[in-house]
Amino acid sequence: MKKVLLAAMLLVTGLAFSAFTTTEKETIKWYTWEEAIELNKESPRKIVVDMYTDWCGWCKVMDKKTFSNDEVAKYINENFYPVKFNAEQKEEIEFNGHTFKFIAQGRRGVHELAYSLLEGRLGYPSLVYLNGKMERILISPGFKEAPQMMKELTFIADEVYTEKSWEEYAAGE
């Protein structure tokens, strides 16, 4: 009887402990380009566009390691309208009186909006930061670990870019 009672107490204690220590994982609420544009009209906010392709290995690693980081996800959700944009998507996008289309090139191709936002520098993953007026602030190519990403996000959200360049900020000047 003592063993049964001890086992029950341990079980209850374990369940109670797990209830207090279990926290919900923060995830990024990704928007489509069109959704972010509409939200921005109602309540202007900076936009971060994650340019990716289905075949990009580093894009997948960034999704798994960086964008799934609780601190990164929470900061993005609080300060940006995050957009996931497949740079090879086939769907047309209407924006600012222009229709952006997919252009086939060889086995693949590129969406005109991705080409425009990246100024023709098609490397993936790449992040494009826009202000509330839809003006480009920064193009940031390549994979980033969470600490580097947080530094970049705060540079944009805190509008440090109005005072110094990313290179100066990243170097600690």
PDB file of C-alpha atoms in Angstrom:
ATOM      1  CA  MET A   1       0.000   0.000   0.000  1.00  0.00           C
ATOM      2  CA  LYS A   2       2.873   2.384   0.805  1.00  0.00           C
ATOM      3  CA  LYS A   3       4.406   1.698  -2.644  1.00  0.00           C
ATOM      4  CA  VAL A   4       1.115   2.468  -4.423  1.00  0.00           C
ATOM      5  CA  LEU A   5       0.682   5.663  -2.418  1.00  0.00           C
ATOM      6  CA  LEU A   6       4.294   6.715  -3.129  1.00  0.00           C
ATOM      7  CA  ALA A   7       3.877   5.986  -6.857  1.00  0.00           C
ATOM      8  CA  ALA A   8       0.649   8.028  -6.978  1.00  0.00           C
ATOM      9  CA  MET A   9       2.310  10.964  -5.196  1.00  0.00           C
ATOM     10  CA  LEU A  10       5.247  10.877  -7.605  1.00  0.00           C
ATOM     11  CA  LEU A  11       2.895  10.767 -10.579  1.00  0.00           C
ATOM     12  CA  VAL A  12       0.850  13.742  -9.319  1.00  0.00           C
ATOM     13  CA  THR A  13       4.022  15.694  -8.483  1.00  0.00           C
ATOM     14  CA  GLY A  14       5.450  14.976 -11.937  1.00  0.00           C
ATOM     15  CA  LEU A  15       2.268  16.070 -13.703  1.00  0.00           C
ATOM     16  CA  ALA A  16       2.040  19.242 -11.622  1.00  0.00           C
ATOM     17  CA  PHE A  17       5.706  20.063 -12.307  1.00  0.00           C
ATOM     18  CA  SER A  18       5.308  19.539 -16.064  1.00  0.00           C
ATOM     19  CA  ALA A  19       2.222  21.774 -16.088  1.00  0.00           C
ATOM     20  CA  PHE A  20       4.231  24.623 -14.564  1.00  0.00           C
ATOM     21  CA  THR A  21       7.346  24.131 -16.697  1.00  0.00           C
ATOM     22  CA  THR A  22       5.666  23.572 -20.063  1.00  0.00           C
ATOM     23  CA  THR A  23       5.692  26.771 -22.063  1.00  0.00           C
ATOM     24  CA  GLU A  24       4.085  27.300 -25.384  1.00  0.00           C
ATOM     25  CA  LYS A  25       6.551  27.597 -28.252  1.00  0.00           C
ATOM     26  CA  GLU A  26       6.514  31.001 -29.958  1.00  0.00           C
ATOM     27  CA  THR A  27       5.990  30.734 -33.717  1.00  0.00           C
ATOM     28  CA  ILE A  28       6.099  33.406 -36.377  1.00  0.00           C
ATOM     29  CA  LYS A  29       2.750  34.386 -37.882  1.00  0.00           C
ATOM     30  CA  TRP A  30       3.765  34.536 -41.543  1.00  0.00           C
ATOM     31  CA  TYR A  31       1.674  36.579 -43.964  1.00  0.00           C
ATOM     32  CA  THR A  32       1.356  36.571 -47.720  1.00  0.00           C
ATOM     33  CA  TRP A  33       2.559  39.660 -49.557  1.00  0.00           C
ATOM     34  CA  GLU A  34      -1.041  40.782 -50.073  1.00  0.00           C
ATOM     35  CA  GLU A  35      -1.991  40.272 -46.410  1.00  0.00           C
ATOM     36  CA  ALA A  36       1.000  42.287 -45.192  1.00  0.00           C
ATOM     37  CA  ILE A  37       0.220  45.115 -47.613  1.00  0.00           C
ATOM     38  CA  GLU A  38      -3.384  45.304 -46.369  1.00  0.00           C
ATOM     39  CA  LEU A  39      -2.327  45.187 -42.698  1.00  0.00           C
ATOM     40  CA  ASN A  40       0.253  47.881 -43.364  1.00  0.00           C
ATOM     41  CA  LYS A  41      -2.437  50.153 -44.835  1.00  0.00           C
ATOM     42  CA  GLU A  42      -4.475  49.859 -41.627  1.00  0.00           C
ATOM     43  CA  SER A  43      -1.556  50.058 -39.225  1.00  0.00           C
ATOM     44  CA  PRO A  44       1.871  50.860 -40.728  1.00  0.00           C
ATOM     45  CA  ARG A  45       4.707  48.699 -39.507  1.00  0.00           C
ATOM     46  CA  LYS A  46       7.997  47.513 -40.903  1.00  0.00           C
ATOM     47  CA  ILE A  47       7.871  44.431 -43.107  1.00  0.00           C
ATOM     48  CA  VAL A  48      10.472  41.675 -43.245  1.00  0.00           C
ATOM     49  CA  VAL A  49      10.312  39.520 -46.373  1.00  0.00           C
ATOM     50  CA  ASP A  50      11.948  36.092 -46.207  1.00  0.00           C
ATOM     51  CA  MET A  51      12.919  35.313 -49.813  1.00  0.00           C
ATOM     52  CA  TYR A  52      13.312  31.584 -50.260  1.00  0.00           C
ATOM     53  CA  THR A  53      13.006  28.806 -52.818  1.00  0.00           C
ATOM     54  CA  ASP A  54      11.811  25.241 -52.379  1.00  0.00           C
ATOM     55  CA  TRP A  55      15.238  23.828 -53.313  1.00  0.00           C
ATOM     56  CA  CYS A  56      17.273  26.079 -50.961  1.00  0.00           C
ATOM     57  CA  GLY A  57      18.878  24.009 -48.194  1.00  0.00           C
ATOM     58  CA  TRP A  58      19.994  26.997 -46.123  1.00  0.00           C
ATOM     59  CA  CYS A  59      16.444  28.386 -46.273  1.00  0.00           C
ATOM     60  CA  LYS A  60      15.213  25.208 -44.598  1.00  0.00           C
ATOM     61  CA  VAL A  61      17.959  25.403 -41.955  1.00  0.00           C
ATOM     62  CA  MET A  62      17.053  29.024 -41.244  1.00  0.00           C
ATOM     63  CA  ASP A  63      13.395  28.017 -40.797  1.00  0.00           C
ATOM     64  CA  LYS A  64      14.384  25.227 -38.414  1.00  0.00           C
ATOM     65  CA  LYS A  65      17.079  26.990 -36.397  1.00  0.00           C
ATOM     66  CA  THR A  66      16.583  30.741 -36.601  1.00  0.00           C
ATOM     67  CA  PHE A  67      12.915  31.426 -37.256  1.00  0.00           C
ATOM     68  CA  SER A  68      11.896  28.772 -34.713  1.00  0.00           C
ATOM     69  CA  ASN A  69      13.933  30.477 -31.974  1.00  0.00           C
ATOM     70  CA  ASP A  70      11.475  31.813 -29.364  1.00  0.00           C
ATOM     71  CA  GLU A  71      13.204  35.180 -28.982  1.00  0.00           C
ATOM     72  CA  VAL A  72      13.443  35.744 -32.750  1.00  0.00           C
ATOM     73  CA  ALA A  73       9.839  34.658 -33.353  1.00  0.00           C
ATOM     74  CA  LYS A  74       8.457  36.834 -30.565  1.00  0.00           C
ATOM     75  CA  TYR A  75      10.457  39.891 -31.693  1.00  0.00           C
ATOM     76  CA  ILE A  76       9.380  39.512 -35.318  1.00  0.00           C
ATOM     77  CA  ASN A  77       5.713  39.079 -34.352  1.00  0.00           C
ATOM     78  CA  GLU A  78       5.800  42.184 -32.149  1.00  0.00           C
ATOM     79  CA  ASN A  79       7.690  44.499 -34.514  1.00  0.00           C
ATOM     80  CA  PHE A  80       7.125  43.407 -38.119  1.00  0.00           C
ATOM     81  CA  TYR A  81       4.690  42.037 -40.619  1.00  0.00           C
ATOM     82  CA  PRO A  82       6.683  38.944 -41.646  1.00  0.00           C
ATOM     83  CA  VAL A  83       6.213  37.702 -45.212  1.00  0.00           C
ATOM     84  CA  LYS A  84       7.308  34.314 -46.565  1.00  0.00           C
ATOM     85  CA  PHE A  85       7.898  34.802 -50.292  1.00  0.00           C
ATOM     86  CA  ASN A  86       8.837  31.993 -52.658  1.00  0.00           C
ATOM     87  CA  ALA A  87      11.040  33.734 -55.215  1.00  0.00           C
ATOM     88  CA  GLU A  88       9.960  31.154 -57.811  1.00  0.00           C
ATOM     89  CA  GLN A  89       6.208  31.306 -57.192  1.00  0.00           C
ATOM     90  CA  LYS A  90       4.020  31.272 -60.278  1.00  0.00           C
ATOM     91  CA  GLU A  91       1.119  33.402 -58.969  1.00  0.00           C
ATOM     92  CA  GLU A  92       0.893  36.972 -60.227  1.00  0.00           C
ATOM     93  CA  ILE A  93       0.917  39.808 -57.706  1.00  0.00           C
ATOM     94  CA  GLU A  94      -0.709  43.197 -58.184  1.00  0.00           C
ATOM     95  CA  PHE A  95       1.173  45.948 -56.367  1.00  0.00           C
ATOM     96  CA  ASN A  96       1.374  49.706 -56.864  1.00  0.00           C
ATOM     97  CA  GLY A  97      -0.422  49.539 -60.206  1.00  0.00           C
ATOM     98  CA  HIS A  98       1.916  46.884 -61.624  1.00  0.00           C
ATOM     99  CA  THR A  99       1.386  43.177 -62.208  1.00  0.00           C
ATOM    100  CA  PHE A 100       4.442  41.174 -61.146  1.00  0.00           C
ATOM    101  CA  LYS A 101       4.724  37.796 -62.893  1.00  0.00           C
ATOM    102  CA  PHE A 102       6.845  34.676 -62.908  1.00  0.00           C
ATOM    103  CA  ILE A 103       9.504  34.658 -65.616  1.00  0.00           C
ATOM    104  CA  ALA A 104      10.699  31.221 -66.709  1.00  0.00           C
ATOM    105  CA  GLN A 105      14.468  30.926 -67.147  1.00  0.00           C
ATOM    106  CA  GLY A 106      15.953  27.531 -67.948  1.00  0.00           C
ATOM    107  CA  ARG A 107      14.733  24.834 -65.549  1.00  0.00           C
ATOM    108  CA  ARG A 108      13.621  27.416 -63.028  1.00  0.00           C
ATOM    109  CA  GLY A 109      12.757  31.056 -63.123  1.00  0.00           C
ATOM    110  CA  VAL A 110      12.127  34.027 -60.897  1.00  0.00           C
ATOM    111  CA  HIS A 111       9.172  36.090 -59.806  1.00  0.00           C
ATOM    112  CA  GLU A 112       9.474  39.722 -60.884  1.00  0.00           C
ATOM    113  CA  LEU A 113       8.645  40.986 -57.384  1.00  0.00           C
ATOM    114  CA  ALA A 114      11.479  38.946 -55.875  1.00  0.00           C
ATOM    115  CA  TYR A 115      13.836  40.240 -58.576  1.00  0.00           C
ATOM    116  CA  SER A 116      12.771  43.809 -57.883  1.00  0.00           C
ATOM    117  CA  LEU A 117      12.967  43.606 -54.078  1.00  0.00           C
ATOM    118  CA  LEU A 118      16.398  41.936 -54.256  1.00  0.00           C
ATOM    119  CA  GLU A 119      17.664  44.382 -56.921  1.00  0.00           C
ATOM    120  CA  GLY A 120      18.477  41.396 -59.137  1.00  0.00           C
ATOM    121  CA  ARG A 121      20.824  39.791 -56.563  1.00  0.00           C
ATOM    122  CA  LEU A 122      19.132  36.393 -56.421  1.00  0.00           C
ATOM    123  CA  GLY A 123      20.705  34.542 -53.500  1.00  0.00           C
ATOM    124  CA  TYR A 124      18.722  32.558 -50.989  1.00  0.00           C
ATOM    125  CA  PRO A 125      17.864  32.911 -48.238  1.00  0.00           C
ATOM    126  CA  SER A 126      17.692  36.685 -48.344  1.00  0.00           C
ATOM    127  CA  LEU A 127      15.753  39.064 -46.149  1.00  0.00           C
ATOM    128  CA  VAL A 128      14.351  42.335 -47.395  1.00  0.00           C
ATOM    129  CA  TYR A 129      13.297  44.950 -44.848  1.00  0.00           C
ATOM    130  CA  LEU A 130      10.759  47.600 -45.799  1.00  0.00           C
ATOM    131  CA  ASN A 131       9.473  50.560 -43.819  1.00  0.00           C
ATOM    132  CA  GLY A 132       5.800  51.407 -43.371  1.00  0.00           C
ATOM    133  CA  LYS A 133       5.876  53.401 -46.627  1.00  0.00           C
ATOM    134  CA  MET A 134       7.065  50.272 -48.475  1.00  0.00           C
ATOM    135  CA  GLU A 135      10.539  51.737 -49.018  1.00  0.00           C
ATOM    136  CA  ARG A 136      13.441  49.308 -48.885  1.00  0.00           C
ATOM    137  CA  ILE A 137      15.647  49.692 -45.816  1.00  0.00           C
ATOM    138  CA  LEU A 138      18.039  46.781 -46.229  1.00  0.00           C
ATOM    139  CA  ILE A 139      18.684  43.647 -48.262  1.00  0.00           C
ATOM    140  CA  SER A 140      20.325  41.007 -46.105  1.00  0.00           C
ATOM    141  CA  PRO A 141      21.573  37.920 -47.954  1.00  0.00           C
ATOM    142  CA  GLY A 142      22.502  34.579 -46.413  1.00  0.00           C
ATOM    143  CA  PHE A 143      21.813  32.334 -43.461  1.00  0.00           C
ATOM    144  CA  LYS A 144      21.808  33.854 -39.969  1.00  0.00           C
ATOM    145  CA  GLU A 145      21.995  32.264 -36.543  1.00  0.00           C
ATOM    146  CA  ALA A 146      19.524  33.597 -33.953  1.00  0.00           C
ATOM    147  CA  PRO A 147      21.952  36.078 -32.250  1.00  0.00           C
ATOM    148  CA  GLN A 148      22.949  37.623 -35.590  1.00  0.00           C
ATOM    149  CA  MET A 149      19.294  37.763 -36.611  1.00  0.00           C
ATOM    150  CA  MET A 150      18.331  39.534 -33.375  1.00  0.00           C
ATOM    151  CA  LYS A 151      21.027  42.142 -33.957  1.00  0.00           C
ATOM    152  CA  GLU A 152      19.725  42.760 -37.466  1.00  0.00           C
ATOM    153  CA  LEU A 153      16.090  42.904 -36.326  1.00  0.00           C
ATOM    154  CA  THR A 154      16.842  45.458 -33.601  1.00  0.00           C
ATOM    155  CA  PHE A 155      18.875  47.530 -36.080  1.00  0.00           C
ATOM    156  CA  ILE A 156      15.745  47.798 -38.221  1.00  0.00           C
ATOM    157  CA  ALA A 157      13.027  47.983 -35.535  1.00  0.00           C
ATOM    158  CA  ASP A 158      14.907  50.612 -33.497  1.00  0.00           C
ATOM    159  CA  GLU A 159      15.589  52.599 -36.700  1.00  0.00           C
ATOM    160  CA  VAL A 160      19.327  52.676 -36.108  1.00  0.00           C
ATOM    161  CA  TYR A 161      19.639  52.644 -39.921  1.00  0.00           C
ATOM    162  CA  THR A 162      18.676  56.341 -39.885  1.00  0.00           C
ATOM    163  CA  GLU A 163      21.894  57.123 -38.000  1.00  0.00           C
ATOM    164  CA  LYS A 164      24.444  54.620 -39.311  1.00  0.00           C
ATOM    165  CA  SER A 165      24.947  51.895 -41.862  1.00  0.00           C
ATOM    166  CA  TRP A 166      24.477  48.200 -41.118  1.00  0.00           C
ATOM    167  CA  GLU A 167      28.229  47.694 -41.577  1.00  0.00           C
ATOM    168  CA  GLU A 168      29.012  50.323 -38.911  1.00  0.00           C
ATOM    169  CA  TYR A 169      26.394  48.909 -36.556  1.00  0.00           C
ATOM    170  CA  ALA A 170      27.502  45.287 -37.055  1.00  0.00           C
ATOM    171  CA  ALA A 171      31.125  46.282 -36.424  1.00  0.00           C
ATOM    172  CA  GLY A 172      30.117  47.961 -33.172  1.00  0.00           C
ATOM    173  CA  GLU A 173      31.000  51.488 -34.257  1.00  0.00           C
TER     174      GLU A 173
END
